[in-house]
Amino acid sequence: MNAQTHWERIYTEKAPDAVSWYRPHLEKSLSLIEQFAPGKSASIIDVAGGESTLVDDLLARGYENVTVLDISQAAIDVSRRRLGAASDRVSWLVADITRFELGTSEFDVWHDRAVFHFLTEESDRTAYVHQVARSVRRRGHVIVSTFGPEGPMKCSGLDVVRYDAESLHREFGVHFQLLESANELHQTPFGTIQQFLYCHCRLD
Ligand SMILES: C[S@@+](CC[C@H](N)C(=O)[O-])C[C@H]1O[C@@H](n2cnc3c(N)ncnc32)[C@H](O)[C@@H]1O
């Protein structure tokens, strides 16, 4: 089964709050974006945003230039329906982040919670990093969250790669300056705890 078919099936079969990565709000992500987005006109992309409410919270805070990309049309449809008329203020993209070509220097802030760790093939990680390096402006901010070293080895039935700050930064390379990293203990809707790592880099 290819990635798109897998994720379409997950989002078609499960309610938004019945997946392990669900949180009512992505507090850590939001706080980093608010800290580093240079004004409300900042161009922000939520990569693999799925059905997350980060976009709702960004709009509620007045951000005017938000893009949400996901490989699953079903997930994007759920988010659009949830937002109602406000969804017209968002750019929506259904695409595979390792294959689609985003515009050059298009974004001030890149946010990804929980897709990079699914890229188990080196060629996919390389394509992802090239995508970030091309589409984020110089001095732009890159916030990537993956499972940490003590996190699960699988998610949604798929293998993942777990990272600490050093190994995640190594994937991105010297043009990305690591500004900070932190672990987050995420409580799943089923009451279990998963260790996530957040890394915040600036593109030099
Ligand atoms: C674990 S979920 C995280 C969703 C969201 N970021 C959150 O924190 O709630 C992973 C997401 O990655 C998306 N995804 C998986 N592979 C992808 C790819 N190659 N390109 C774009 N999105 C992808 C899935 O559809 C899913 O929405």
mmCIF file with all atom_site columns, C-alpha atoms and ligand atoms in Angstrom:
data_model
loop_
_atom_site.group_PDB
_atom_site.id
_atom_site.type_symbol
_atom_site.label_atom_id
_atom_site.label_alt_id
_atom_site.label_comp_id
_atom_site.label_asym_id
_atom_site.label_entity_id
_atom_site.label_seq_id
_atom_site.pdbx_PDB_ins_code
_atom_site.Cartn_x
_atom_site.Cartn_y
_atom_site.Cartn_z
_atom_site.occupancy
_atom_site.B_iso_or_equiv
_atom_site.pdbx_formal_charge
_atom_site.auth_seq_id
_atom_site.auth_comp_id
_atom_site.auth_asym_id
_atom_site.auth_atom_id
_atom_site.pdbx_PDB_model_num
ATOM   1   C CA  . MET A 1 1   ? 0.000   0.000  0.000  1.00 0.00 ? 1   MET A CA  1
ATOM   2   C CA  . ASN A 1 2   ? 1.471   3.387  -0.864 1.00 0.00 ? 2   ASN A CA  1
ATOM   3   C CA  . ALA A 1 3   ? 1.632   6.265  1.625  1.00 0.00 ? 3   ALA A CA  1
ATOM   4   C CA  . GLN A 1 4   ? -1.311  8.171  0.197  1.00 0.00 ? 4   GLN A CA  1
ATOM   5   C CA  . THR A 1 5   ? -3.624  5.139  0.271  1.00 0.00 ? 5   THR A CA  1
ATOM   6   C CA  . HIS A 1 6   ? -2.528  4.376  3.830  1.00 0.00 ? 6   HIS A CA  1
ATOM   7   C CA  . TRP A 1 7   ? -3.257  7.876  5.122  1.00 0.00 ? 7   TRP A CA  1
ATOM   8   C CA  . GLU A 1 8   ? -6.528  8.227  3.226  1.00 0.00 ? 8   GLU A CA  1
ATOM   9   C CA  . ARG A 1 9   ? -7.688  5.016  4.869  1.00 0.00 ? 9   ARG A CA  1
ATOM   10  C CA  . ILE A 1 10  ? -6.655  6.194  8.352  1.00 0.00 ? 10  ILE A CA  1
ATOM   11  C CA  . TYR A 1 11  ? -8.475  9.502  8.017  1.00 0.00 ? 11  TYR A CA  1
ATOM   12  C CA  . THR A 1 12  ? -11.538 7.953  6.412  1.00 0.00 ? 12  THR A CA  1
ATOM   13  C CA  . GLU A 1 13  ? -11.901 5.318  9.114  1.00 0.00 ? 13  GLU A CA  1
ATOM   14  C CA  . LYS A 1 14  ? -10.955 7.198  12.282 1.00 0.00 ? 14  LYS A CA  1
ATOM   15  C CA  . ALA A 1 15  ? -12.420 10.209 14.043 1.00 0.00 ? 15  ALA A CA  1
ATOM   16  C CA  . PRO A 1 16  ? -10.018 13.157 14.484 1.00 0.00 ? 16  PRO A CA  1
ATOM   17  C CA  . ASP A 1 17  ? -9.578  12.471 18.217 1.00 0.00 ? 17  ASP A CA  1
ATOM   18  C CA  . ALA A 1 18  ? -9.160  8.706  17.771 1.00 0.00 ? 18  ALA A CA  1
ATOM   19  C CA  . VAL A 1 19  ? -5.604  8.808  16.432 1.00 0.00 ? 19  VAL A CA  1
ATOM   20  C CA  . SER A 1 20  ? -2.572  8.572  18.728 1.00 0.00 ? 20  SER A CA  1
ATOM   21  C CA  . TRP A 1 21  ? -1.099  11.927 17.652 1.00 0.00 ? 21  TRP A CA  1
ATOM   22  C CA  . TYR A 1 22  ? -4.290  13.871 18.441 1.00 0.00 ? 22  TYR A CA  1
ATOM   23  C CA  . ARG A 1 23  ? -4.057  16.849 20.734 1.00 0.00 ? 23  ARG A CA  1
ATOM   24  C CA  . PRO A 1 24  ? -6.855  19.420 21.082 1.00 0.00 ? 24  PRO A CA  1
ATOM   25  C CA  . HIS A 1 25  ? -4.202  22.096 20.488 1.00 0.00 ? 25  HIS A CA  1
ATOM   26  C CA  . LEU A 1 26  ? -0.525  21.926 19.472 1.00 0.00 ? 26  LEU A CA  1
ATOM   27  C CA  . GLU A 1 27  ? 0.556   24.224 22.302 1.00 0.00 ? 27  GLU A CA  1
ATOM   28  C CA  . LYS A 1 28  ? 4.310   23.799 21.872 1.00 0.00 ? 28  LYS A CA  1
ATOM   29  C CA  . SER A 1 29  ? 4.124   24.376 18.111 1.00 0.00 ? 29  SER A CA  1
ATOM   30  C CA  . LEU A 1 30  ? 1.938   27.426 18.547 1.00 0.00 ? 30  LEU A CA  1
ATOM   31  C CA  . SER A 1 31  ? 4.164   28.953 21.157 1.00 0.00 ? 31  SER A CA  1
ATOM   32  C CA  . LEU A 1 32  ? 7.291   28.519 18.975 1.00 0.00 ? 32  LEU A CA  1
ATOM   33  C CA  . ILE A 1 33  ? 5.553   29.974 15.921 1.00 0.00 ? 33  ILE A CA  1
ATOM   34  C CA  . GLU A 1 34  ? 4.234   32.956 17.881 1.00 0.00 ? 34  GLU A CA  1
ATOM   35  C CA  . GLN A 1 35  ? 7.694   33.569 19.286 1.00 0.00 ? 35  GLN A CA  1
ATOM   36  C CA  . PHE A 1 36  ? 9.465   33.506 15.934 1.00 0.00 ? 36  PHE A CA  1
ATOM   37  C CA  . ALA A 1 37  ? 6.983   34.467 13.217 1.00 0.00 ? 37  ALA A CA  1
ATOM   38  C CA  . PRO A 1 38  ? 7.867   38.006 12.252 1.00 0.00 ? 38  PRO A CA  1
ATOM   39  C CA  . GLY A 1 39  ? 4.401   39.593 12.359 1.00 0.00 ? 39  GLY A CA  1
ATOM   40  C CA  . LYS A 1 40  ? 0.949   38.421 11.357 1.00 0.00 ? 40  LYS A CA  1
ATOM   41  C CA  . SER A 1 41  ? 1.729   38.565 7.643  1.00 0.00 ? 41  SER A CA  1
ATOM   42  C CA  . ALA A 1 42  ? 4.447   35.916 8.081  1.00 0.00 ? 42  ALA A CA  1
ATOM   43  C CA  . SER A 1 43  ? 4.155   33.119 5.572  1.00 0.00 ? 43  SER A CA  1
ATOM   44  C CA  . ILE A 1 44  ? 3.714   29.868 7.520  1.00 0.00 ? 44  ILE A CA  1
ATOM   45  C CA  . ILE A 1 45  ? 3.417   26.316 6.233  1.00 0.00 ? 45  ILE A CA  1
ATOM   46  C CA  . ASP A 1 46  ? 2.145   23.429 8.339  1.00 0.00 ? 46  ASP A CA  1
ATOM   47  C CA  . VAL A 1 47  ? 3.628   20.431 6.564  1.00 0.00 ? 47  VAL A CA  1
ATOM   48  C CA  . ALA A 1 48  ? 1.583   17.246 6.981  1.00 0.00 ? 48  ALA A CA  1
ATOM   49  C CA  . GLY A 1 49  ? -0.903  19.196 9.046  1.00 0.00 ? 49  GLY A CA  1
ATOM   50  C CA  . GLY A 1 50  ? -3.463  16.390 8.833  1.00 0.00 ? 50  GLY A CA  1
ATOM   51  C CA  . GLU A 1 51  ? -6.554  17.285 10.851 1.00 0.00 ? 51  GLU A CA  1
ATOM   52  C CA  . SER A 1 52  ? -4.646  19.248 13.468 1.00 0.00 ? 52  SER A CA  1
ATOM   53  C CA  . THR A 1 53  ? -6.145  22.436 14.904 1.00 0.00 ? 53  THR A CA  1
ATOM   54  C CA  . LEU A 1 54  ? -2.906  24.382 14.567 1.00 0.00 ? 54  LEU A CA  1
ATOM   55  C CA  . VAL A 1 55  ? -4.351  26.194 11.552 1.00 0.00 ? 55  VAL A CA  1
ATOM   56  C CA  . ASP A 1 56  ? -7.443  27.224 13.559 1.00 0.00 ? 56  ASP A CA  1
ATOM   57  C CA  . ASP A 1 57  ? -5.239  28.603 16.323 1.00 0.00 ? 57  ASP A CA  1
ATOM   58  C CA  . LEU A 1 58  ? -3.015  30.490 13.877 1.00 0.00 ? 58  LEU A CA  1
ATOM   59  C CA  . LEU A 1 59  ? -6.037  32.106 12.210 1.00 0.00 ? 59  LEU A CA  1
ATOM   60  C CA  . ALA A 1 60  ? -7.500  32.971 15.622 1.00 0.00 ? 60  ALA A CA  1
ATOM   61  C CA  . ARG A 1 61  ? -4.257  34.790 16.449 1.00 0.00 ? 61  ARG A CA  1
ATOM   62  C CA  . GLY A 1 62  ? -4.510  36.836 13.275 1.00 0.00 ? 62  GLY A CA  1
ATOM   63  C CA  . TYR A 1 63  ? -1.995  35.092 11.008 1.00 0.00 ? 63  TYR A CA  1
ATOM   64  C CA  . GLU A 1 64  ? -2.946  35.945 7.443  1.00 0.00 ? 64  GLU A CA  1
ATOM   65  C CA  . ASN A 1 65  ? -0.702  33.781 5.339  1.00 0.00 ? 65  ASN A CA  1
ATOM   66  C CA  . VAL A 1 66  ? -1.076  30.135 6.348  1.00 0.00 ? 66  VAL A CA  1
ATOM   67  C CA  . THR A 1 67  ? -0.612  27.085 4.119  1.00 0.00 ? 67  THR A CA  1
ATOM   68  C CA  . VAL A 1 68  ? -1.532  23.546 5.163  1.00 0.00 ? 68  VAL A CA  1
ATOM   69  C CA  . LEU A 1 69  ? -0.134  20.651 3.153  1.00 0.00 ? 69  LEU A CA  1
ATOM   70  C CA  . ASP A 1 70  ? -0.984  16.979 3.587  1.00 0.00 ? 70  ASP A CA  1
ATOM   71  C CA  . ILE A 1 71  ? -0.858  13.849 1.479  1.00 0.00 ? 71  ILE A CA  1
ATOM   72  C CA  . SER A 1 72  ? -4.442  13.019 2.497  1.00 0.00 ? 72  SER A CA  1
ATOM   73  C CA  . GLN A 1 73  ? -7.379  14.733 0.823  1.00 0.00 ? 73  GLN A CA  1
ATOM   74  C CA  . ALA A 1 74  ? -9.669  13.311 3.536  1.00 0.00 ? 74  ALA A CA  1
ATOM   75  C CA  . ALA A 1 75  ? -7.659  15.038 6.293  1.00 0.00 ? 75  ALA A CA  1
ATOM   76  C CA  . ILE A 1 76  ? -7.648  18.355 4.455  1.00 0.00 ? 76  ILE A CA  1
ATOM   77  C CA  . ASP A 1 77  ? -11.414 18.072 3.873  1.00 0.00 ? 77  ASP A CA  1
ATOM   78  C CA  . VAL A 1 78  ? -12.025 17.553 7.610  1.00 0.00 ? 78  VAL A CA  1
ATOM   79  C CA  . SER A 1 79  ? -9.937  20.610 8.499  1.00 0.00 ? 79  SER A CA  1
ATOM   80  C CA  . ARG A 1 80  ? -11.670 22.749 5.872  1.00 0.00 ? 80  ARG A CA  1
ATOM   81  C CA  . ARG A 1 81  ? -15.119 21.708 7.077  1.00 0.00 ? 81  ARG A CA  1
ATOM   82  C CA  . ARG A 1 82  ? -14.163 22.384 10.692 1.00 0.00 ? 82  ARG A CA  1
ATOM   83  C CA  . LEU A 1 83  ? -13.025 25.900 9.805  1.00 0.00 ? 83  LEU A CA  1
ATOM   84  C CA  . GLY A 1 84  ? -16.073 26.719 7.686  1.00 0.00 ? 84  GLY A CA  1
ATOM   85  C CA  . ALA A 1 85  ? -15.868 30.119 5.975  1.00 0.00 ? 85  ALA A CA  1
ATOM   86  C CA  . ALA A 1 86  ? -12.481 30.794 7.617  1.00 0.00 ? 86  ALA A CA  1
ATOM   87  C CA  . SER A 1 87  ? -10.997 27.995 5.502  1.00 0.00 ? 87  SER A CA  1
ATOM   88  C CA  . ASP A 1 88  ? -11.004 30.417 2.546  1.00 0.00 ? 88  ASP A CA  1
ATOM   89  C CA  . ARG A 1 89  ? -8.224  32.319 4.337  1.00 0.00 ? 89  ARG A CA  1
ATOM   90  C CA  . VAL A 1 90  ? -5.910  29.286 4.120  1.00 0.00 ? 90  VAL A CA  1
ATOM   91  C CA  . SER A 1 91  ? -3.955  27.837 1.187  1.00 0.00 ? 91  SER A CA  1
ATOM   92  C CA  . TRP A 1 92  ? -4.562  24.090 1.091  1.00 0.00 ? 92  TRP A CA  1
ATOM   93  C CA  . LEU A 1 93  ? -2.310  21.642 -0.711 1.00 0.00 ? 93  LEU A CA  1
ATOM   94  C CA  . VAL A 1 94  ? -2.810  17.907 -1.125 1.00 0.00 ? 94  VAL A CA  1
ATOM   95  C CA  . ALA A 1 95  ? 0.661   16.650 -1.958 1.00 0.00 ? 95  ALA A CA  1
ATOM   96  C CA  . ASP A 1 96  ? 3.533   14.381 -0.988 1.00 0.00 ? 96  ASP A CA  1
ATOM   97  C CA  . ILE A 1 97  ? 6.113   16.645 0.613  1.00 0.00 ? 97  ILE A CA  1
ATOM   98  C CA  . THR A 1 98  ? 8.967   14.538 -0.804 1.00 0.00 ? 98  THR A CA  1
ATOM   99  C CA  . ARG A 1 99  ? 7.741   14.962 -4.402 1.00 0.00 ? 99  ARG A CA  1
ATOM   100 C CA  . PHE A 1 100 ? 5.789   18.191 -4.740 1.00 0.00 ? 100 PHE A CA  1
ATOM   101 C CA  . GLU A 1 101 ? 7.762   21.351 -5.532 1.00 0.00 ? 101 GLU A CA  1
ATOM   102 C CA  . LEU A 1 102 ? 6.933   24.317 -3.309 1.00 0.00 ? 102 LEU A CA  1
ATOM   103 C CA  . GLY A 1 103 ? 7.863   27.823 -4.446 1.00 0.00 ? 103 GLY A CA  1
ATOM   104 C CA  . THR A 1 104 ? 11.323  29.234 -3.870 1.00 0.00 ? 104 THR A CA  1
ATOM   105 C CA  . SER A 1 105 ? 11.764  31.296 -0.681 1.00 0.00 ? 105 SER A CA  1
ATOM   106 C CA  . GLU A 1 106 ? 8.032   31.135 -0.093 1.00 0.00 ? 106 GLU A CA  1
ATOM   107 C CA  . PHE A 1 107 ? 7.898   30.675 3.684  1.00 0.00 ? 107 PHE A CA  1
ATOM   108 C CA  . ASP A 1 108 ? 9.095   32.433 6.813  1.00 0.00 ? 108 ASP A CA  1
ATOM   109 C CA  . VAL A 1 109 ? 8.167   29.497 9.032  1.00 0.00 ? 109 VAL A CA  1
ATOM   110 C CA  . TRP A 1 110 ? 8.142   25.770 8.291  1.00 0.00 ? 110 TRP A CA  1
ATOM   111 C CA  . HIS A 1 111 ? 6.294   23.598 10.794 1.00 0.00 ? 111 HIS A CA  1
ATOM   112 C CA  . ASP A 1 112 ? 6.155   19.805 10.794 1.00 0.00 ? 112 ASP A CA  1
ATOM   113 C CA  . ARG A 1 113 ? 4.822   17.747 13.656 1.00 0.00 ? 113 ARG A CA  1
ATOM   114 C CA  . ALA A 1 114 ? 5.203   14.046 13.045 1.00 0.00 ? 114 ALA A CA  1
ATOM   115 C CA  . VAL A 1 115 ? 5.882   13.457 9.390  1.00 0.00 ? 115 VAL A CA  1
ATOM   116 C CA  . PHE A 1 116 ? 9.678   13.594 9.078  1.00 0.00 ? 116 PHE A CA  1
ATOM   117 C CA  . HIS A 1 117 ? 10.010  10.538 11.331 1.00 0.00 ? 117 HIS A CA  1
ATOM   118 C CA  . PHE A 1 118 ? 8.021   8.457  8.802  1.00 0.00 ? 118 PHE A CA  1
ATOM   119 C CA  . LEU A 1 119 ? 10.700  9.033  6.162  1.00 0.00 ? 119 LEU A CA  1
ATOM   120 C CA  . THR A 1 120 ? 12.658  5.809  6.576  1.00 0.00 ? 120 THR A CA  1
ATOM   121 C CA  . GLU A 1 121 ? 14.276  6.032  3.111  1.00 0.00 ? 121 GLU A CA  1
ATOM   122 C CA  . GLU A 1 122 ? 17.318  8.269  2.908  1.00 0.00 ? 122 GLU A CA  1
ATOM   123 C CA  . SER A 1 123 ? 16.270  9.515  -0.539 1.00 0.00 ? 123 SER A CA  1
ATOM   124 C CA  . ASP A 1 124 ? 12.966  10.791 0.914  1.00 0.00 ? 124 ASP A CA  1
ATOM   125 C CA  . ARG A 1 125 ? 14.740  12.587 3.751  1.00 0.00 ? 125 ARG A CA  1
ATOM   126 C CA  . THR A 1 126 ? 17.118  14.181 1.258  1.00 0.00 ? 126 THR A CA  1
ATOM   127 C CA  . ALA A 1 127 ? 14.192  15.337 -0.898 1.00 0.00 ? 127 ALA A CA  1
ATOM   128 C CA  . TYR A 1 128 ? 12.452  16.755 2.201  1.00 0.00 ? 128 TYR A CA  1
ATOM   129 C CA  . VAL A 1 129 ? 15.529  18.696 3.303  1.00 0.00 ? 129 VAL A CA  1
ATOM   130 C CA  . HIS A 1 130 ? 16.038  20.096 -0.229 1.00 0.00 ? 130 HIS A CA  1
ATOM   131 C CA  . GLN A 1 131 ? 12.407  21.177 -0.183 1.00 0.00 ? 131 GLN A CA  1
ATOM   132 C CA  . VAL A 1 132 ? 12.919  23.031 3.130  1.00 0.00 ? 132 VAL A CA  1
ATOM   133 C CA  . ALA A 1 133 ? 16.163  24.638 1.987  1.00 0.00 ? 133 ALA A CA  1
ATOM   134 C CA  . ARG A 1 134 ? 14.555  25.897 -1.226 1.00 0.00 ? 134 ARG A CA  1
ATOM   135 C CA  . SER A 1 135 ? 11.144  27.001 0.007  1.00 0.00 ? 135 SER A CA  1
ATOM   136 C CA  . VAL A 1 136 ? 12.102  28.675 3.304  1.00 0.00 ? 136 VAL A CA  1
ATOM   137 C CA  . ARG A 1 137 ? 13.515  32.200 3.118  1.00 0.00 ? 137 ARG A CA  1
ATOM   138 C CA  . ARG A 1 138 ? 17.011  32.942 4.372  1.00 0.00 ? 138 ARG A CA  1
ATOM   139 C CA  . ARG A 1 139 ? 16.872  33.493 8.139  1.00 0.00 ? 139 ARG A CA  1
ATOM   140 C CA  . GLY A 1 140 ? 13.504  31.691 8.133  1.00 0.00 ? 140 GLY A CA  1
ATOM   141 C CA  . HIS A 1 141 ? 12.506  29.355 10.958 1.00 0.00 ? 141 HIS A CA  1
ATOM   142 C CA  . VAL A 1 142 ? 12.178  25.593 10.727 1.00 0.00 ? 142 VAL A CA  1
ATOM   143 C CA  . ILE A 1 143 ? 10.280  23.777 13.481 1.00 0.00 ? 143 ILE A CA  1
ATOM   144 C CA  . VAL A 1 144 ? 10.328  20.001 13.180 1.00 0.00 ? 144 VAL A CA  1
ATOM   145 C CA  . SER A 1 145 ? 8.919   17.588 15.722 1.00 0.00 ? 145 SER A CA  1
ATOM   146 C CA  . THR A 1 146 ? 9.579   13.840 15.591 1.00 0.00 ? 146 THR A CA  1
ATOM   147 C CA  . PHE A 1 147 ? 9.476   10.980 18.035 1.00 0.00 ? 147 PHE A CA  1
ATOM   148 C CA  . GLY A 1 148 ? 12.353  11.271 20.498 1.00 0.00 ? 148 GLY A CA  1
ATOM   149 C CA  . PRO A 1 149 ? 14.872  8.531  21.370 1.00 0.00 ? 149 PRO A CA  1
ATOM   150 C CA  . GLU A 1 150 ? 12.405  6.994  23.832 1.00 0.00 ? 150 GLU A CA  1
ATOM   151 C CA  . GLY A 1 151 ? 9.413   7.432  21.525 1.00 0.00 ? 151 GLY A CA  1
ATOM   152 C CA  . PRO A 1 152 ? 7.504   4.610  19.812 1.00 0.00 ? 152 PRO A CA  1
ATOM   153 C CA  . MET A 1 153 ? 9.164   2.604  17.035 1.00 0.00 ? 153 MET A CA  1
ATOM   154 C CA  . LYS A 1 154 ? 5.988   2.526  14.984 1.00 0.00 ? 154 LYS A CA  1
ATOM   155 C CA  . CYS A 1 155 ? 3.051   4.838  14.477 1.00 0.00 ? 155 CYS A CA  1
ATOM   156 C CA  . SER A 1 156 ? -0.140  4.137  12.582 1.00 0.00 ? 156 SER A CA  1
ATOM   157 C CA  . GLY A 1 157 ? 1.329   0.714  11.758 1.00 0.00 ? 157 GLY A CA  1
ATOM   158 C CA  . LEU A 1 158 ? 4.316   2.288  9.978  1.00 0.00 ? 158 LEU A CA  1
ATOM   159 C CA  . ASP A 1 159 ? 7.987   2.173  10.944 1.00 0.00 ? 159 ASP A CA  1
ATOM   160 C CA  . VAL A 1 160 ? 9.522   5.427  12.103 1.00 0.00 ? 160 VAL A CA  1
ATOM   161 C CA  . VAL A 1 161 ? 13.015  6.784  12.717 1.00 0.00 ? 161 VAL A CA  1
ATOM   162 C CA  . ARG A 1 162 ? 13.495  8.224  16.216 1.00 0.00 ? 162 ARG A CA  1
ATOM   163 C CA  . TYR A 1 163 ? 15.790  11.195 16.757 1.00 0.00 ? 163 TYR A CA  1
ATOM   164 C CA  . ASP A 1 164 ? 17.600  13.170 19.384 1.00 0.00 ? 164 ASP A CA  1
ATOM   165 C CA  . ALA A 1 165 ? 18.438  16.807 18.660 1.00 0.00 ? 165 ALA A CA  1
ATOM   166 C CA  . GLU A 1 166 ? 21.892  15.972 17.338 1.00 0.00 ? 166 GLU A CA  1
ATOM   167 C CA  . SER A 1 167 ? 20.802  13.238 14.931 1.00 0.00 ? 167 SER A CA  1
ATOM   168 C CA  . LEU A 1 168 ? 17.855  15.289 13.675 1.00 0.00 ? 168 LEU A CA  1
ATOM   169 C CA  . HIS A 1 169 ? 20.050  18.329 13.131 1.00 0.00 ? 169 HIS A CA  1
ATOM   170 C CA  . ARG A 1 170 ? 22.565  16.157 11.283 1.00 0.00 ? 170 ARG A CA  1
ATOM   171 C CA  . GLU A 1 171 ? 19.837  15.225 8.768  1.00 0.00 ? 171 GLU A CA  1
ATOM   172 C CA  . PHE A 1 172 ? 19.370  18.916 7.955  1.00 0.00 ? 172 PHE A CA  1
ATOM   173 C CA  . GLY A 1 173 ? 23.026  19.921 7.830  1.00 0.00 ? 173 GLY A CA  1
ATOM   174 C CA  . VAL A 1 174 ? 25.211  22.913 8.503  1.00 0.00 ? 174 VAL A CA  1
ATOM   175 C CA  . HIS A 1 175 ? 23.015  25.466 6.726  1.00 0.00 ? 175 HIS A CA  1
ATOM   176 C CA  . PHE A 1 176 ? 20.464  24.978 9.477  1.00 0.00 ? 176 PHE A CA  1
ATOM   177 C CA  . GLN A 1 177 ? 21.461  26.567 12.752 1.00 0.00 ? 177 GLN A CA  1
ATOM   178 C CA  . LEU A 1 178 ? 19.984  24.672 15.703 1.00 0.00 ? 178 LEU A CA  1
ATOM   179 C CA  . LEU A 1 179 ? 18.554  27.320 18.024 1.00 0.00 ? 179 LEU A CA  1
ATOM   180 C CA  . GLU A 1 180 ? 16.804  25.109 20.536 1.00 0.00 ? 180 GLU A CA  1
ATOM   181 C CA  . SER A 1 181 ? 15.395  21.684 21.162 1.00 0.00 ? 181 SER A CA  1
ATOM   182 C CA  . ALA A 1 182 ? 13.053  20.236 23.768 1.00 0.00 ? 182 ALA A CA  1
ATOM   183 C CA  . ASN A 1 183 ? 11.270  17.005 24.493 1.00 0.00 ? 183 ASN A CA  1
ATOM   184 C CA  . GLU A 1 184 ? 7.526   16.867 24.925 1.00 0.00 ? 184 GLU A CA  1
ATOM   185 C CA  . LEU A 1 185 ? 5.668   14.029 26.589 1.00 0.00 ? 185 LEU A CA  1
ATOM   186 C CA  . HIS A 1 186 ? 2.511   13.645 24.559 1.00 0.00 ? 186 HIS A CA  1
ATOM   187 C CA  . GLN A 1 187 ? -0.461  11.928 26.147 1.00 0.00 ? 187 GLN A CA  1
ATOM   188 C CA  . THR A 1 188 ? -2.374  10.006 23.503 1.00 0.00 ? 188 THR A CA  1
ATOM   189 C CA  . PRO A 1 189 ? -6.199  9.847  23.610 1.00 0.00 ? 189 PRO A CA  1
ATOM   190 C CA  . PHE A 1 190 ? -5.711  6.294  24.906 1.00 0.00 ? 190 PHE A CA  1
ATOM   191 C CA  . GLY A 1 191 ? -3.793  7.491  27.980 1.00 0.00 ? 191 GLY A CA  1
ATOM   192 C CA  . THR A 1 192 ? -0.327  6.335  26.885 1.00 0.00 ? 192 THR A CA  1
ATOM   193 C CA  . ILE A 1 193 ? 2.686   8.639  26.803 1.00 0.00 ? 193 ILE A CA  1
ATOM   194 C CA  . GLN A 1 194 ? 4.867   9.241  23.736 1.00 0.00 ? 194 GLN A CA  1
ATOM   195 C CA  . GLN A 1 195 ? 8.130   11.146 23.741 1.00 0.00 ? 195 GLN A CA  1
ATOM   196 C CA  . PHE A 1 196 ? 8.356   13.790 21.027 1.00 0.00 ? 196 PHE A CA  1
ATOM   197 C CA  . LEU A 1 197 ? 11.366  15.938 20.201 1.00 0.00 ? 197 LEU A CA  1
ATOM   198 C CA  . TYR A 1 198 ? 10.997  19.511 18.972 1.00 0.00 ? 198 TYR A CA  1
ATOM   199 C CA  . CYS A 1 199 ? 13.889  21.134 17.109 1.00 0.00 ? 199 CYS A CA  1
ATOM   200 C CA  . HIS A 1 200 ? 13.886  24.751 16.076 1.00 0.00 ? 200 HIS A CA  1
ATOM   201 C CA  . CYS A 1 201 ? 16.470  25.789 13.478 1.00 0.00 ? 201 CYS A CA  1
ATOM   202 C CA  . ARG A 1 202 ? 17.138  28.932 11.499 1.00 0.00 ? 202 ARG A CA  1
ATOM   203 C CA  . LEU A 1 203 ? 18.119  28.657 7.868  1.00 0.00 ? 203 LEU A CA  1
ATOM   204 C CA  . ASP A 1 204 ? 21.366  30.569 7.362  1.00 0.00 ? 204 ASP A CA  1
HETATM 205 C C1  . LIG B 2 .   ? 1.084   11.530 12.628 1.00 0.00 ? 1   LIG B C1  1
HETATM 206 S S1  . LIG B 2 .   ? 0.184   12.504 11.523 1.00 0.00 ? 1   LIG B S1  1
HETATM 207 C C2  . LIG B 2 .   ? 0.479   14.143 12.154 1.00 0.00 ? 1   LIG B C2  1
HETATM 208 C C3  . LIG B 2 .   ? -0.578  15.124 11.717 1.00 0.00 ? 1   LIG B C3  1
HETATM 209 C C4  . LIG B 2 .   ? -0.417  16.534 12.303 1.00 0.00 ? 1   LIG B C4  1
HETATM 210 N N1  . LIG B 2 .   ? 0.849   17.128 11.949 1.00 0.00 ? 1   LIG B N1  1
HETATM 211 C C5  . LIG B 2 .   ? -0.590  16.533 13.793 1.00 0.00 ? 1   LIG B C5  1
HETATM 212 O O1  . LIG B 2 .   ? 0.376   16.779 14.518 1.00 0.00 ? 1   LIG B O1  1
HETATM 213 O O2  . LIG B 2 .   ? -1.712  16.289 14.231 1.00 0.00 ? 1   LIG B O2  1
HETATM 214 C C6  . LIG B 2 .   ? 1.214   12.441 10.088 1.00 0.00 ? 1   LIG B C6  1
HETATM 215 C C7  . LIG B 2 .   ? 0.651   13.179 8.909  1.00 0.00 ? 1   LIG B C7  1
HETATM 216 O O3  . LIG B 2 .   ? 1.564   13.118 7.830  1.00 0.00 ? 1   LIG B O3  1
HETATM 217 C C8  . LIG B 2 .   ? 0.827   13.022 6.614  1.00 0.00 ? 1   LIG B C8  1
HETATM 218 N N2  . LIG B 2 .   ? 1.797   12.493 5.629  1.00 0.00 ? 1   LIG B N2  1
HETATM 219 C C9  . LIG B 2 .   ? 2.379   11.273 5.632  1.00 0.00 ? 1   LIG B C9  1
HETATM 220 N N3  . LIG B 2 .   ? 3.286   11.181 4.650  1.00 0.00 ? 1   LIG B N3  1
HETATM 221 C C10 . LIG B 2 .   ? 3.261   12.373 3.991  1.00 0.00 ? 1   LIG B C10 1
HETATM 222 C C11 . LIG B 2 .   ? 3.963   12.882 2.875  1.00 0.00 ? 1   LIG B C11 1
HETATM 223 N N4  . LIG B 2 .   ? 4.890   12.157 2.234  1.00 0.00 ? 1   LIG B N4  1
HETATM 224 N N5  . LIG B 2 .   ? 3.703   14.143 2.467  1.00 0.00 ? 1   LIG B N5  1
HETATM 225 C C12 . LIG B 2 .   ? 2.763   14.888 3.099  1.00 0.00 ? 1   LIG B C12 1
HETATM 226 N N6  . LIG B 2 .   ? 2.064   14.447 4.167  1.00 0.00 ? 1   LIG B N6  1
HETATM 227 C C13 . LIG B 2 .   ? 2.312   13.202 4.619  1.00 0.00 ? 1   LIG B C13 1
HETATM 228 C C14 . LIG B 2 .   ? -0.314  12.117 6.970  1.00 0.00 ? 1   LIG B C14 1
HETATM 229 O O4  . LIG B 2 .   ? -1.400  12.197 6.088  1.00 0.00 ? 1   LIG B O4  1
HETATM 230 C C15 . LIG B 2 .   ? -0.653  12.622 8.388  1.00 0.00 ? 1   LIG B C15 1
HETATM 231 O O5  . LIG B 2 .   ? -1.598  13.648 8.338  1.00 0.00 ? 1   LIG B O5  1
#
